[in-house]
Coordinates of C-alpha atoms in Angstrom, one line a residue:
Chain A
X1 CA 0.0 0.0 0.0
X2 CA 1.3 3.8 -0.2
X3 CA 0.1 6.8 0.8
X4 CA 1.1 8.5 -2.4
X5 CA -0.9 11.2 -4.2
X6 CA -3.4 9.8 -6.7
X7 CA -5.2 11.5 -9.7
X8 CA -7.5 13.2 -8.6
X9 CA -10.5 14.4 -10.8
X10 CA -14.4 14.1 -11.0
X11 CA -16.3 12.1 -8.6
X12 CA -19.1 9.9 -9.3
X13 CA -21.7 9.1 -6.8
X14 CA -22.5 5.2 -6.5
X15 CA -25.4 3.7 -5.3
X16 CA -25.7 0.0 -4.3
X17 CA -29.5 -0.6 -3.7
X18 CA -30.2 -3.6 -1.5
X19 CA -33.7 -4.2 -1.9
X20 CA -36.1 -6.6 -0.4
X21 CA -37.6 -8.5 -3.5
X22 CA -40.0 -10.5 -3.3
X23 CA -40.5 -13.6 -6.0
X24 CA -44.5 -13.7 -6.0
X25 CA -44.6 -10.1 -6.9
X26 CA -42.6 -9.5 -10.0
X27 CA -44.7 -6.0 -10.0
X28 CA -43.8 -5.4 -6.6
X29 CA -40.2 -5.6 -7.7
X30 CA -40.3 -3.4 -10.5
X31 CA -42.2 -0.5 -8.4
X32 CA -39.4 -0.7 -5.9
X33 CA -36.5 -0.8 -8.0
X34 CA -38.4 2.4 -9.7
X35 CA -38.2 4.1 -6.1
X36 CA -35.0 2.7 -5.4
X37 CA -33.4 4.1 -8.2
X38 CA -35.6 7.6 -8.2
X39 CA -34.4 7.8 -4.6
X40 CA -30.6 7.2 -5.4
X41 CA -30.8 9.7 -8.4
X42 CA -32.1 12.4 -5.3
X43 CA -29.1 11.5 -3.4
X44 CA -26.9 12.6 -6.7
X45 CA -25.9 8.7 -7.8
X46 CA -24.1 8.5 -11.4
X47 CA -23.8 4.9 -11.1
X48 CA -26.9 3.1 -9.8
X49 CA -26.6 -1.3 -8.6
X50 CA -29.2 -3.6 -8.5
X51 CA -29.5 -6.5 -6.9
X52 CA -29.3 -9.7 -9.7
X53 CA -32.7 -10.9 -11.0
X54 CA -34.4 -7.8 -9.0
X55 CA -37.9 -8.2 -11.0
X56 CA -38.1 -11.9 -11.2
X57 CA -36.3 -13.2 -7.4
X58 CA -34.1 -15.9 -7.3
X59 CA -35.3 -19.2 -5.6
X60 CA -37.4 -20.6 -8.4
X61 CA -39.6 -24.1 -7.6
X62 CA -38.1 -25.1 -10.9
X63 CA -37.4 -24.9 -14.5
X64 CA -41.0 -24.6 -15.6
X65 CA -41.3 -21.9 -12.8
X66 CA -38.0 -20.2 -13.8
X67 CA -38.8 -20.1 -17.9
X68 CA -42.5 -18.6 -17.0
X69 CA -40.8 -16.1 -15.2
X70 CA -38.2 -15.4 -17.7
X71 CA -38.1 -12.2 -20.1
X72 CA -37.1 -11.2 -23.3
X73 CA -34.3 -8.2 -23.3
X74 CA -37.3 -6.2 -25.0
X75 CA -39.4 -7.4 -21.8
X76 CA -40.5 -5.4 -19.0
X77 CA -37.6 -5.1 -16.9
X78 CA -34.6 -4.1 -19.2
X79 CA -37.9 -1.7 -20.7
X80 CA -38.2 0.0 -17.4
X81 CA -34.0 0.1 -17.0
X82 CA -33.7 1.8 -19.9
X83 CA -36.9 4.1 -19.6
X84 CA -34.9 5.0 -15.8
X85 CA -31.6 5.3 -17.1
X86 CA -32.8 7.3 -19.4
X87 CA -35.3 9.6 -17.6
X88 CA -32.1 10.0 -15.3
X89 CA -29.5 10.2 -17.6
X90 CA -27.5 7.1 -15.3
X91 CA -25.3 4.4 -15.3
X92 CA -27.7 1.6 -14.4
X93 CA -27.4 -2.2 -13.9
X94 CA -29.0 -4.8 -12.9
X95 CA -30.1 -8.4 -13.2
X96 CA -33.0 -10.4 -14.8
X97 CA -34.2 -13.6 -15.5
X98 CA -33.1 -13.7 -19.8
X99 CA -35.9 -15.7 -21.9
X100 CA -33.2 -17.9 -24.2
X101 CA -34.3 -19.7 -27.2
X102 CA -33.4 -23.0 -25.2
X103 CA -34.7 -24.6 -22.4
X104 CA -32.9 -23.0 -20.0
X105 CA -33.2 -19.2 -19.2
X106 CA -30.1 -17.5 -18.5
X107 CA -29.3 -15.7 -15.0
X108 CA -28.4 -12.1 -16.8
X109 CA -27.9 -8.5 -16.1
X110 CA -28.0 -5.8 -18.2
X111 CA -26.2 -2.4 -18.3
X112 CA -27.6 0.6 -19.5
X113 CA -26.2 4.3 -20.2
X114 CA -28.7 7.5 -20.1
X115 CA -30.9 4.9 -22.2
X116 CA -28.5 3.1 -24.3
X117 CA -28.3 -0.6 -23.6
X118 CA -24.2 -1.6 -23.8
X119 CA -24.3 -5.2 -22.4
X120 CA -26.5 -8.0 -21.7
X121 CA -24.0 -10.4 -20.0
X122 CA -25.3 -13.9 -19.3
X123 CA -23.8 -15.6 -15.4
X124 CA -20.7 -17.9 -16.5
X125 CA -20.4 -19.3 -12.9
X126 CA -23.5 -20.8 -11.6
X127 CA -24.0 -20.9 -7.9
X128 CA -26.1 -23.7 -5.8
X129 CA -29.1 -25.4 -7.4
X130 CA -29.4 -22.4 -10.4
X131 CA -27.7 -25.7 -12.4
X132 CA -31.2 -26.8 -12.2
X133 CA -32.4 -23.7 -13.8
X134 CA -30.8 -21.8 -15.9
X135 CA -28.4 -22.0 -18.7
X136 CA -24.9 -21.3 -18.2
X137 CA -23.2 -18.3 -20.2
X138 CA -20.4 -18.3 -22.6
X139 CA -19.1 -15.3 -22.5
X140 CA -16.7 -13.3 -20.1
X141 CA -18.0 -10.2 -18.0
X142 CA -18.3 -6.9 -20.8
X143 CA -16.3 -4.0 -19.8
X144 CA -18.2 -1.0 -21.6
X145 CA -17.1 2.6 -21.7
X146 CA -20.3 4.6 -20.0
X147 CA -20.5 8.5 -19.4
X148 CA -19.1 7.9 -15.5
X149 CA -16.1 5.9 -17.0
X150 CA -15.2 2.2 -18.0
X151 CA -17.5 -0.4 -16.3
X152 CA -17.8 -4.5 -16.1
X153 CA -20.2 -6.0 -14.6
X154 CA -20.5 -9.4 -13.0
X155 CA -23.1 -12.0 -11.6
X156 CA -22.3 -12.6 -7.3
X157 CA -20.7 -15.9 -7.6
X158 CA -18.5 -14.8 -11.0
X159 CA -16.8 -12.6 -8.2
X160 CA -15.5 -15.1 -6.4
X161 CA -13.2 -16.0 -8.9
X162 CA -9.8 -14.2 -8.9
X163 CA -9.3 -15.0 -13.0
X164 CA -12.7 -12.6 -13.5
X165 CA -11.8 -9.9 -11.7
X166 CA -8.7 -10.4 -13.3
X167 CA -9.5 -10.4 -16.4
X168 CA -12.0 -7.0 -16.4
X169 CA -8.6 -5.3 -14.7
X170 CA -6.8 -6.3 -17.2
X171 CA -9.2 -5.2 -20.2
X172 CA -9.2 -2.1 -18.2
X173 CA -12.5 -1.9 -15.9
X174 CA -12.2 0.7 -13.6
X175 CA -15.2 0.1 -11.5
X176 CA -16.3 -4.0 -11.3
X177 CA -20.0 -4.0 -9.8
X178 CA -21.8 -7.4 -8.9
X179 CA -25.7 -7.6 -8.9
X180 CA -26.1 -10.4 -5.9
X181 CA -28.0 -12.6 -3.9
X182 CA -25.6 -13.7 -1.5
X183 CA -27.5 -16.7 0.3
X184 CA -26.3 -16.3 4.1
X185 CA -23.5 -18.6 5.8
X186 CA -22.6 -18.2 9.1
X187 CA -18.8 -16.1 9.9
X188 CA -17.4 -16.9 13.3
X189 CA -18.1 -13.7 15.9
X190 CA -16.3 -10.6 14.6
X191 CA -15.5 -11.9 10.7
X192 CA -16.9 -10.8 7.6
X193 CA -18.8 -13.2 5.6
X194 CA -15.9 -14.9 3.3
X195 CA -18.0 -12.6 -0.2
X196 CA -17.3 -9.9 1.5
X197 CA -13.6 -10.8 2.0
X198 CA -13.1 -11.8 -1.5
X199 CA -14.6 -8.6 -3.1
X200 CA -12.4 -6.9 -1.0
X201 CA -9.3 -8.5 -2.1
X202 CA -9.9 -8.4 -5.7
X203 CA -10.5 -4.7 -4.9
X204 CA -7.4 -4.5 -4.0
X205 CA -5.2 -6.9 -5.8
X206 CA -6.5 -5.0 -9.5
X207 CA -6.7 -1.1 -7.5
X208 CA -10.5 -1.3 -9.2
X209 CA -13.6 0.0 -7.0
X210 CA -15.9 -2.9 -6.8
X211 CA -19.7 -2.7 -5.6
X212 CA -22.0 -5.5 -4.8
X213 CA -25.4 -5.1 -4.4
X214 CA -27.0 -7.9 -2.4
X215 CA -30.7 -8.5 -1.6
X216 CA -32.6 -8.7 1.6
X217 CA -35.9 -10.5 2.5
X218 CA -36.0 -14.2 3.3
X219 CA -37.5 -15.8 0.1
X220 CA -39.2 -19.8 0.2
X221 CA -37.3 -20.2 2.9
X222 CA -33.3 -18.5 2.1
X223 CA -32.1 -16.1 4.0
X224 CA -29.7 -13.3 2.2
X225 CA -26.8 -12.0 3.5
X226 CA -27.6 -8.1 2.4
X227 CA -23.9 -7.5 2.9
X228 CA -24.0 -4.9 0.1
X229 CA -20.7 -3.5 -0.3
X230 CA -18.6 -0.5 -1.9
X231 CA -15.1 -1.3 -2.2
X232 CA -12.3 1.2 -3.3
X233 CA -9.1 0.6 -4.6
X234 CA -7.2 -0.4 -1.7
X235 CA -10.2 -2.8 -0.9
X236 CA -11.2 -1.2 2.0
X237 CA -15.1 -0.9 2.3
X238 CA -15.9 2.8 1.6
X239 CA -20.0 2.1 2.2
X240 CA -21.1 -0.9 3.9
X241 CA -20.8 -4.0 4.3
X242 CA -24.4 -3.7 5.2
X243 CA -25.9 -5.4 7.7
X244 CA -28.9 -7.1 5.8
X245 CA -31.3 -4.4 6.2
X246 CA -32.9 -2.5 3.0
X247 CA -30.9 0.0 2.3
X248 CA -28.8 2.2 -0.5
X249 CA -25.0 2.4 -0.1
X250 CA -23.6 6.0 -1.6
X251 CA -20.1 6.1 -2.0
X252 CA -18.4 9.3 -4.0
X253 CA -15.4 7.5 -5.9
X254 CA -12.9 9.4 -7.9
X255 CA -13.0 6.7 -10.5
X256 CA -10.0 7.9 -11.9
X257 CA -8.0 6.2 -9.0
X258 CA -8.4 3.1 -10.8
X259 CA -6.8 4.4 -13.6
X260 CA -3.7 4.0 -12.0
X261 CA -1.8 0.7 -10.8
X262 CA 1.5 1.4 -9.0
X263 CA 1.9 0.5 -5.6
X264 CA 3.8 2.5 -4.2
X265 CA 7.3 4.1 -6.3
X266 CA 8.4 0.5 -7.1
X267 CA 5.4 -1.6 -7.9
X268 CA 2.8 -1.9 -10.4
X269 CA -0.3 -4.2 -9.4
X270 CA -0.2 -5.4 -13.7
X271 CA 3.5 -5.3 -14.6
X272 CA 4.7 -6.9 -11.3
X273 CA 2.5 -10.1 -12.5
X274 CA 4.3 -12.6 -14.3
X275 CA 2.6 -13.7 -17.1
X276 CA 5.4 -16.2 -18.6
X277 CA 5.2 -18.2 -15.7
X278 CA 1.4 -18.4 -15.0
Chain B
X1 CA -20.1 -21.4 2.4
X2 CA -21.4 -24.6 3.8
X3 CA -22.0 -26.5 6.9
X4 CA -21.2 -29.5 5.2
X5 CA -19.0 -32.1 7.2
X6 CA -15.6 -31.9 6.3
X7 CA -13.3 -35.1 6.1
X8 CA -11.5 -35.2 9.7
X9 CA -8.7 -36.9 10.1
X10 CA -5.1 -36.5 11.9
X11 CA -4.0 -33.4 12.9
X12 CA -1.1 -31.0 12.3
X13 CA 0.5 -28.2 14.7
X14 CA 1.1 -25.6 12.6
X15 CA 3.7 -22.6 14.0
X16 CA 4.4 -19.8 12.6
X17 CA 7.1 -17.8 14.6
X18 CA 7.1 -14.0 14.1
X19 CA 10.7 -12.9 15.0
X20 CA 12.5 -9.8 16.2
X21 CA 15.4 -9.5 13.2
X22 CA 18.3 -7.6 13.9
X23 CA 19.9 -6.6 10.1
X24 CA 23.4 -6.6 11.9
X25 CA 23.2 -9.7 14.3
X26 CA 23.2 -12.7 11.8
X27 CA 24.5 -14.6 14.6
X28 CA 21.6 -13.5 17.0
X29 CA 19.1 -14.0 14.4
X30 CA 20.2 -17.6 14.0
X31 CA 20.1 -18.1 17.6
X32 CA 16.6 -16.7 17.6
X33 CA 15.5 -19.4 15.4
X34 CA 16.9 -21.8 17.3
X35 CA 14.9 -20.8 20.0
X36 CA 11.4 -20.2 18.3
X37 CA 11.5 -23.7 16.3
X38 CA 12.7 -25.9 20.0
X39 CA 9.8 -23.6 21.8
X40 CA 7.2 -24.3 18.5
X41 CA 7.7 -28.0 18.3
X42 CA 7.9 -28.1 22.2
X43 CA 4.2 -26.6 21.8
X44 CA 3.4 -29.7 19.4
X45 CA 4.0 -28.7 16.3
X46 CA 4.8 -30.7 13.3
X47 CA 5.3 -27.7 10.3
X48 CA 7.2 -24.6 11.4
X49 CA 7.0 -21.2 9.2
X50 CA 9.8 -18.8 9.5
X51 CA 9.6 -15.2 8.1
X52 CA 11.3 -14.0 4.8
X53 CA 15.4 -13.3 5.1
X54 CA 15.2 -14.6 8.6
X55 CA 18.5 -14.8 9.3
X56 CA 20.4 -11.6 7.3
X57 CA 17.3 -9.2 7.7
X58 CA 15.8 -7.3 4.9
X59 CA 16.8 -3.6 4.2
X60 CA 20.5 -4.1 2.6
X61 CA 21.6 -0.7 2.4
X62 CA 23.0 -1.6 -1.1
X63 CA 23.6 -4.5 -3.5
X64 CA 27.2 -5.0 -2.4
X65 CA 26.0 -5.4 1.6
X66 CA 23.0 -7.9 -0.2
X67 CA 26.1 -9.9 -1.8
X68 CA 28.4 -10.2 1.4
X69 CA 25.5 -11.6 2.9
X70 CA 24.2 -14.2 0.9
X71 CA 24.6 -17.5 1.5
X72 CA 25.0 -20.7 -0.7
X73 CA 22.2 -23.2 0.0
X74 CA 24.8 -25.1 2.1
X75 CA 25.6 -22.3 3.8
X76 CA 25.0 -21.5 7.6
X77 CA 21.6 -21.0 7.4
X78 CA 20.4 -23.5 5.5
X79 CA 22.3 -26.1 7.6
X80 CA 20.9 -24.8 10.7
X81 CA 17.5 -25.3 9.2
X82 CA 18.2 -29.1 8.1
X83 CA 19.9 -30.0 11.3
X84 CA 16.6 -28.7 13.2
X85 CA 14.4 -30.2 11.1
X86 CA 16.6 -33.2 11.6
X87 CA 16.5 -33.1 14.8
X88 CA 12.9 -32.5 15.3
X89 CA 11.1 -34.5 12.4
X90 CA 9.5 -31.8 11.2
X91 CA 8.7 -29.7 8.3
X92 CA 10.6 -26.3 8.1
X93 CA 10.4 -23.3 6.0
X94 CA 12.4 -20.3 6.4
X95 CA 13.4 -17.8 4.3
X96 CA 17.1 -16.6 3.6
X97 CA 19.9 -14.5 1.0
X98 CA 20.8 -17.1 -1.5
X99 CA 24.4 -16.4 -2.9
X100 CA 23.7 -16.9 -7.3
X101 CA 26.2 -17.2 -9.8
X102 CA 24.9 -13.7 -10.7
X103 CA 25.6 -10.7 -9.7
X104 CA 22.7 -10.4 -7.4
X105 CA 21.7 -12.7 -4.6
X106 CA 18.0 -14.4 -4.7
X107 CA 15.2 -13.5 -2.2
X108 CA 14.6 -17.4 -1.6
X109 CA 13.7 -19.6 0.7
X110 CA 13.8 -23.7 1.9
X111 CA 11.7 -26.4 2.5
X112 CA 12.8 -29.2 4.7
X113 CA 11.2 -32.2 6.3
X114 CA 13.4 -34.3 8.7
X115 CA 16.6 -33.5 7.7
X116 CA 16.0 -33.3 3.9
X117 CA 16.1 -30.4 2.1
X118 CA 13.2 -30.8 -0.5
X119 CA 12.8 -27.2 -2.2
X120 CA 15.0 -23.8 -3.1
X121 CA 12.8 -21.4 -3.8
X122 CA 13.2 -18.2 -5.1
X123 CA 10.7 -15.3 -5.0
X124 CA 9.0 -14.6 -8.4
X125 CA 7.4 -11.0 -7.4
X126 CA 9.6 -8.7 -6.1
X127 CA 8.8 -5.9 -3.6
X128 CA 9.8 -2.2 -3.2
X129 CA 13.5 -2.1 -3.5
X130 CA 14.0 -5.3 -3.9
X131 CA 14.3 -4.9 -7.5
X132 CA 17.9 -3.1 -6.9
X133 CA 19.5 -6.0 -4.5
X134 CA 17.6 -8.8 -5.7
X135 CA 18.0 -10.9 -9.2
X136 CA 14.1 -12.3 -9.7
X137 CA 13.1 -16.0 -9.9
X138 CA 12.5 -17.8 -12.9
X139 CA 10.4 -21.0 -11.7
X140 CA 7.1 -20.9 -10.0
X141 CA 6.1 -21.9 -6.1
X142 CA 7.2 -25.5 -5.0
X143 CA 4.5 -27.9 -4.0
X144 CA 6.4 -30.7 -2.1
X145 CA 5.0 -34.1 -0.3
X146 CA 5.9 -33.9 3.3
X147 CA 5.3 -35.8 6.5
X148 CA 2.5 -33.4 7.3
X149 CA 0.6 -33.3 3.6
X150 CA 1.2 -31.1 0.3
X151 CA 3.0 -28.5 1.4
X152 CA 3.3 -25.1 -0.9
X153 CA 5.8 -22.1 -0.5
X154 CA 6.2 -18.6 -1.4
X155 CA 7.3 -15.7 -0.6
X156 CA 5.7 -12.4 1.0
X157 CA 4.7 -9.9 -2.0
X158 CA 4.0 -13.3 -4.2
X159 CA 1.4 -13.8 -2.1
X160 CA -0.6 -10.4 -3.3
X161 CA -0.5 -12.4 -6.6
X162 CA -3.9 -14.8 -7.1
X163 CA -2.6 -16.8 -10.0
X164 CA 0.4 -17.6 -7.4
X165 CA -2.1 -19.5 -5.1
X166 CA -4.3 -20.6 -7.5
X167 CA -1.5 -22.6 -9.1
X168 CA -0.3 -24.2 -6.4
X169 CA -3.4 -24.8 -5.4
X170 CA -4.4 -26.6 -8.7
X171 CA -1.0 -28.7 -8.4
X172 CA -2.4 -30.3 -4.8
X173 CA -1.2 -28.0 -2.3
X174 CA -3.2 -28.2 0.7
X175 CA -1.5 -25.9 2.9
X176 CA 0.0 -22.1 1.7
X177 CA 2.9 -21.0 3.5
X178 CA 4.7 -17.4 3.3
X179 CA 7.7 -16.4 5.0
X180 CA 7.0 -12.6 4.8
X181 CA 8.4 -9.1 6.0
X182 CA 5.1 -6.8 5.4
X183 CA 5.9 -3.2 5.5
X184 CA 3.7 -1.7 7.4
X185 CA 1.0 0.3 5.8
X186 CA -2.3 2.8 7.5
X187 CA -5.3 0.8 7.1
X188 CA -8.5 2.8 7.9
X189 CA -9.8 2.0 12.0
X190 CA -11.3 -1.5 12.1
X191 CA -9.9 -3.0 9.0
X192 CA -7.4 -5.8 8.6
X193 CA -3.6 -4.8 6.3
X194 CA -4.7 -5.4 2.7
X195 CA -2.0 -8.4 2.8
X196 CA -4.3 -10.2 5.4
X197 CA -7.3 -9.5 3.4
X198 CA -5.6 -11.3 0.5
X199 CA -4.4 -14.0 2.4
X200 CA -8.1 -14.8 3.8
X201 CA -9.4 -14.7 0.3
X202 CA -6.3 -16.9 -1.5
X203 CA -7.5 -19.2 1.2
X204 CA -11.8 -19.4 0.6
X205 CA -10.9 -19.4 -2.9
X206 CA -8.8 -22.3 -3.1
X207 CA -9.9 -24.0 0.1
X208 CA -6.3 -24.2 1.3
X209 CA -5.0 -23.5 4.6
X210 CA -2.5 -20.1 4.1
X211 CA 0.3 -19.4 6.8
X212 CA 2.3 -16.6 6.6
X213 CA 5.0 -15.5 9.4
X214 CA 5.5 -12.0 9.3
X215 CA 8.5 -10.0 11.3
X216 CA 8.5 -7.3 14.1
X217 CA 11.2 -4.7 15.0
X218 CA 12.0 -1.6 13.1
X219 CA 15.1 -2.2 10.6
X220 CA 17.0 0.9 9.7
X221 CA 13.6 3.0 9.4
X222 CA 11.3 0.0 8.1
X223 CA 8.6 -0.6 10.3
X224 CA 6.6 -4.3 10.2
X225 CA 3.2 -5.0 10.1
X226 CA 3.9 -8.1 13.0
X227 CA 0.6 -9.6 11.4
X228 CA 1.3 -12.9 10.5
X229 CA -1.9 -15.2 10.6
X230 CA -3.0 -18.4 10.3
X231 CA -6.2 -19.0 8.0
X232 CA -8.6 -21.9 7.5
X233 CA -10.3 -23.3 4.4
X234 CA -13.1 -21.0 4.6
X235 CA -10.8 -17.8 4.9
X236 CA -11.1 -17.4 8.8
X237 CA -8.2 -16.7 10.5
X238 CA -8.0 -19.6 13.5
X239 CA -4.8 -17.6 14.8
X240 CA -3.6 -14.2 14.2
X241 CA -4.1 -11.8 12.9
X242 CA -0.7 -10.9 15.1
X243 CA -0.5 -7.4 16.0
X244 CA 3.0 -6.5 16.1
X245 CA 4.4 -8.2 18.8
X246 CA 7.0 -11.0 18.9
X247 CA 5.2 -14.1 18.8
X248 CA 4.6 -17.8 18.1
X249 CA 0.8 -18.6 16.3
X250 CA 0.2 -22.2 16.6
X251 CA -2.9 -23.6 15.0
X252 CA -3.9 -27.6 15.1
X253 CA -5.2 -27.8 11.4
X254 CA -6.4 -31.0 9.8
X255 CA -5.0 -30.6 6.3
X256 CA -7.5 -33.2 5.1
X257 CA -10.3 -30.5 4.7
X258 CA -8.1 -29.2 1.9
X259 CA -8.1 -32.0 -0.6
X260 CA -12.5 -31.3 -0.9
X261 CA -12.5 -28.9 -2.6
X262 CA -16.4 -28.4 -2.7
X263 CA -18.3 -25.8 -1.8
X264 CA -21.7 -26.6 -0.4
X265 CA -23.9 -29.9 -1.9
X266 CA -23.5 -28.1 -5.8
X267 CA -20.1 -26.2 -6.0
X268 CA -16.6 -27.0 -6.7
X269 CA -14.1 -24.5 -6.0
X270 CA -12.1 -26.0 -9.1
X271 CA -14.5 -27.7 -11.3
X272 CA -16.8 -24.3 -11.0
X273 CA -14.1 -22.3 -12.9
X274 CA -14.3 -21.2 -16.5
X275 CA -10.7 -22.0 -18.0
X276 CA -12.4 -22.3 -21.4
X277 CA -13.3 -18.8 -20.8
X278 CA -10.1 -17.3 -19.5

């Protein structure tokens, strides 16, 4: 670490909103992700993080249930994301349940810019019984260029592996944000929960900000973390992690921090790495 | 995370012994390992953890001072560390100066189990100044068979690294170890060094027990973190964090809850990952 000037320039105001969601009201859902959002635009956010499949929930009786449930990317939810991103003129992502012209929907989110949708990027790392449901993706996370600077987005469980994170530094991602549903687990007295650990250490280990934005609410019988969390570059929590209530996390990042990756005068967190041995 | 049972078995004693170093007592230094490893295995344990350049120090005022204290691998320190690992039947690691044909020494260290030296090592990812006294290493971390299980080693900064634990981790390590001299750094009130952070998450990622045996004492203006910790599969520390003082952290770890690598009824730390993607 170092305490050595960074660039400084414009800040962007993030928002992470953990929202209670609530699978039997796909309605429901989209009315609060509208106030959600409305409410995090009031509060200045650029950059605005839903929770992944906000409209639809996550804990599907099965297939059938899940490919009812599914949408289009012309369906009502990326409709609505784009109508609020642009209304707002925002960064905006979140996830949805993606119709796909196979059996299986896909676990997706999309990301959106003052109305423009830039990715739809399909969960390449499925968590848990959403093997049972959904179709896995074949693509890695997209790292778009967006009015508040260069984004990539990711699917909860796609975090926990170092060689994403990785790989959206690398491509040059300044900013890595995570729509989740981080089911609970149970951290010995005084620890973080072991997501919250790991999205701190990728922070840190590529110097990119990285937000999640978990859920709350218990749903058919899982209980969610809502450890929502804002990381900056040195992977130290700016903004949570919260504490499972519903809430929106604000952080004011200079994004162009992550613009730069020395470590101090000698070290560089890309060209330290060493690439003909791994 | 899961509550699944884990396969128990025997148990190892893990020590890792975070030493005073004094740059201009090699003698006292070696004599200070003497003493930690007899008081560690006297506590039980089986696998001892040394810091980095535990017996020349760290902060060479130049490369000439760097060169008149390096040491072949049958040099003094090395042999100290072979007849105590002799002596005791267990598994050492230490770190030391390593003499090259070069005109710079390596930062490496050894791995020894009962008398037999099984690994030179020699750090791949080099720190700070490093780069001026140091020549860098061309091979990647050993992963060695020992008396106590698979036993990987590295050194300090290549720990940061998440490809560095990943591979060994793919190669059958069950258990991490770093000798390590981390500088210290400010981290905000309440939060861990960034290095601990890491070390936590290299472990939940790969479900592999990480040890890594920082140093204490200021060294010609360099002040140490002392953190050296212990962490489980999960990412929990079960000893340390250290918080600067001179100490020994002994954990009883069964290294059998390393080879399961899954994560819950569904997930596979290793089979989950996307190496068709990246």
């Amino acid at each position: 670490m170092t305490d050595l000037a960074r660039p400084s320039g414009p800040t962007t105001t993030v928002a992470a909103c953990q929202l209670r969601i609530d699978i039997d009201d796909p309605e429901g859902n989209r009315r609060r992700v509208v106030t959600a959002v409305d409410d995090a635009v009031a509060r200045g956010a650029g950059l605005v993080v839903l929770p992944e499949l906000v409209t639809s929930g996550y804990v599907f009786a099965d297939l059938a249930e899940a490919r009812e449930r599914s949408e289009p990317v012309d369906g009502p939810t990326v409709t609505l994301l784009t109508e609020l991103s642009a209304r707002h003129g925002i960064v905006l992502v979140a996830g949805f349940c993606e119709r796909s012209d196979g059996e299986r929907p896909f676990n997706s989110l999309a990301v959106l810019d003052s109305g423009r949708l830039l990715a739809v990027y399909r969960k390449t790392h499925l968590w848990g019984t959403e093997k049972a449901v959904f179709a896995v993706g074949d693509a890695l996370a997209p790292v778009v260029e967006t009015r508040v600077g260069v984004v990539a987005a990711m699917i909860c469980y796609d975090l926990e592996f170092p060689e994403m994170v990785r790989d959206v530094a690398l491509r040059g991602a300044q900013i890595v944000v995570a729509p989740s549903n981080w089911p609970s687990n149970s951290p010995p007295p005084g620890e973080r929960a072991p997501e919250v650990v790991k999205a701190q250490a990728s922070a840190a280990v590529n110097r990119v900000f990285v937000v999640v934005t978990d859920r709350v609410g218990t749903e058919r019988g899982v209980v969610w973390i809502g450890g929502s969390v804002i990381c900056d570059v040195e992977g130290y929590p700016v903004a949570g992690p919260a504490q499972g209530e519903e809430t929106t996390l604000l952080a004011e990042l200079d994004l162009g921090r992550a613009l730069a990756k020395d470590v101090g005068p000698y070290n560089h967190a890309f060209t330290d790495r060493r690439p003909d041995l791994y």
